[in-house]
CSV table of C-alpha atoms in Angstrom, one decimal:
chain,number,residue,atom,x,y,z
A,1,GLN,CA,-3.8,26.8,-4.5
A,2,VAL,CA,-2.1,24.8,-1.8
A,3,GLN,CA,1.6,24.1,-1.6
A,4,LEU,CA,3.0,21.1,0.2
A,5,VAL,CA,6.6,20.8,1.1
A,6,GLU,CA,8.1,17.6,2.4
A,7,SER,CA,11.2,17.5,4.6
A,8,GLY,CA,13.0,15.0,6.8
A,9,GLY,CA,14.2,12.5,4.2
A,10,GLY,CA,17.7,11.3,4.0
A,11,LEU,CA,20.0,8.3,4.3
A,12,VAL,CA,19.6,5.9,7.2
A,13,GLN,CA,20.8,2.4,8.1
A,14,ALA,CA,18.4,-0.5,8.1
A,15,GLY,CA,16.6,-0.6,11.5
A,16,GLY,CA,16.8,3.1,11.9
A,17,SER,CA,14.2,5.8,12.0
A,18,LEU,CA,13.2,9.0,10.3
A,19,ARG,CA,10.4,11.4,10.7
A,20,LEU,CA,9.0,13.1,7.6
A,21,SER,CA,7.2,16.4,7.8
A,22,CYS,CA,4.9,18.0,5.3
A,23,ALA,CA,4.1,21.7,5.6
A,24,ALA,CA,1.1,23.2,3.9
A,25,SER,CA,0.7,26.8,2.8
A,26,GLY,CA,-1.8,28.8,0.7
A,27,ARG,CA,-5.0,27.5,2.2
A,28,THR,CA,-6.4,25.7,5.3
A,29,PHE,CA,-7.8,22.2,4.8
A,30,SER,CA,-8.0,21.0,8.3
A,31,ARG,CA,-11.5,19.5,7.7
A,32,TYR,CA,-10.1,17.0,5.3
A,33,ALA,CA,-7.6,14.3,5.0
A,34,MET,CA,-3.8,14.1,4.3
A,35,GLY,CA,-1.7,11.2,3.3
A,36,TRP,CA,1.7,9.8,2.3
A,37,PHE,CA,2.6,8.0,-0.9
A,38,ARG,CA,5.9,6.7,-2.1
A,39,GLN,CA,7.5,5.7,-5.4
A,40,ALA,CA,10.5,3.5,-5.8
A,41,PRO,CA,12.5,3.4,-9.0
A,42,GLY,CA,10.8,1.3,-11.7
A,43,LYS,CA,7.6,1.0,-9.6
A,44,GLU,CA,4.3,2.7,-9.4
A,45,ARG,CA,3.4,5.1,-6.7
A,46,GLU,CA,1.9,3.3,-3.8
A,47,PHE,CA,-0.1,4.3,-0.8
A,48,VAL,CA,1.7,4.5,2.6
A,49,ALA,CA,-0.6,6.1,5.2
A,50,ALA,CA,-3.5,8.6,5.5
A,51,ILE,CA,-5.3,10.3,8.3
A,52,SER,CA,-8.8,11.8,8.5
A,53,TRP,CA,-9.9,13.9,11.4
A,54,ILE,CA,-13.4,14.1,10.2
A,55,VAL,CA,-14.1,10.4,10.9
A,56,ASP,CA,-11.1,10.0,13.3
A,57,ILE,CA,-9.4,7.2,11.5
A,58,THR,CA,-6.0,6.3,10.0
A,59,TYR,CA,-5.1,4.0,7.1
A,60,TYR,CA,-1.8,2.2,6.6
A,61,ALA,CA,-0.4,0.0,3.9
A,62,ASP,CA,0.2,-3.6,5.0
A,63,SER,CA,3.8,-3.2,4.3
A,64,VAL,CA,4.3,-0.4,6.9
A,65,GLN,CA,1.7,-1.3,9.5
A,66,GLY,CA,3.2,-1.4,12.9
A,67,ARG,CA,6.3,0.5,11.8
A,68,PHE,CA,5.0,3.8,10.5
A,69,THR,CA,2.7,6.3,12.2
A,70,ILE,CA,1.0,9.2,10.6
A,71,SER,CA,-0.1,12.2,12.6
A,72,ARG,CA,-1.2,15.8,12.0
A,73,GLY,CA,-0.6,18.8,14.1
A,74,ASN,CA,-3.4,21.1,15.2
A,75,ALA,CA,-1.5,24.3,15.5
A,76,LYS,CA,0.0,24.2,12.0
A,77,ASP,CA,-0.9,22.8,8.7
A,78,THR,CA,1.6,20.0,9.1
A,79,VAL,CA,1.4,16.2,8.7
A,80,TYR,CA,4.1,13.8,10.0
A,81,LEU,CA,5.2,10.3,9.1
A,82,GLN,CA,7.2,8.6,11.8
A,83,MET,CA,9.1,5.8,10.2
A,84,ASN,CA,10.7,3.2,12.5
A,85,SER,CA,12.4,-0.1,11.8
A,86,LEU,CA,13.2,1.0,8.3
A,87,GLU,CA,14.1,-1.6,5.7
A,88,PRO,CA,15.9,-1.3,2.3
A,89,GLU,CA,12.5,-1.9,0.7
A,90,ASP,CA,11.3,1.4,2.1
A,91,THR,CA,13.7,3.3,-0.1
A,92,ALA,CA,11.7,5.6,-2.3
A,93,VAL,CA,10.7,9.2,-2.9
A,94,TYR,CA,8.0,10.0,-0.4
A,95,TYR,CA,5.2,12.4,-1.3
A,96,CYS,CA,2.7,14.0,1.0
A,97,ALA,CA,-0.8,14.9,-0.4
A,98,ALA,CA,-4.0,16.6,0.7
A,99,SER,CA,-7.4,15.3,-0.1
A,100,LEU,CA,-10.9,16.8,-0.1
A,101,LYS,CA,-12.4,13.4,0.5
A,102,TYR,CA,-14.4,13.5,3.7
A,103,GLY,CA,-13.2,10.2,5.2
A,104,GLY,CA,-9.7,10.0,3.7
A,105,SER,CA,-8.5,7.5,1.1
A,106,ARG,CA,-5.9,5.0,0.0
A,107,VAL,CA,-6.3,6.0,-3.6
A,108,SER,CA,-4.0,8.5,-5.2
A,109,THR,CA,-6.6,9.9,-7.5
A,110,ASP,CA,-8.6,11.1,-4.4
A,111,TYR,CA,-5.8,13.5,-3.5
A,112,ASP,CA,-5.9,17.1,-4.9
A,113,TYR,CA,-2.6,18.6,-3.9
A,114,TRP,CA,0.9,17.0,-3.9
A,115,GLY,CA,4.3,17.9,-2.7
A,116,GLN,CA,7.5,17.5,-4.7
A,117,GLY,CA,8.7,14.6,-2.6
A,118,THR,CA,11.6,13.8,-0.3
A,119,GLN,CA,14.1,11.0,-0.9
A,120,VAL,CA,14.4,8.3,1.7
A,121,THR,CA,17.2,5.8,1.3
A,122,VAL,CA,17.7,2.9,3.6
A,123,SER,CA,21.0,1.1,3.4
A,124,SER,CA,21.5,-2.6,4.2
């Protein structure tokens, strides 16, 4: 079993920045992909970003392209989401996830392990 723990969420003014971290424990899965999803109140969980080192690509939702950057550390089982130019529409619970899919995915059902989420609130 793999445990994923998100951190770095909080309250920030519009235009500000946050960096989310996701620390993995219990197993190594560096061959595969990791991603971020988010869910706002009353809305379905949506894809945010993903990274695959196997095929050396990243994926971003159109809504965060150019503002968010996903990265993954080599020394630790950690994935980051740098969020810049935050907007109130970014307010959501953010979840990190790990996938066994070779080339990564934008689809939530392709992810095998999930964290509990961290709240990001962006005020106007």
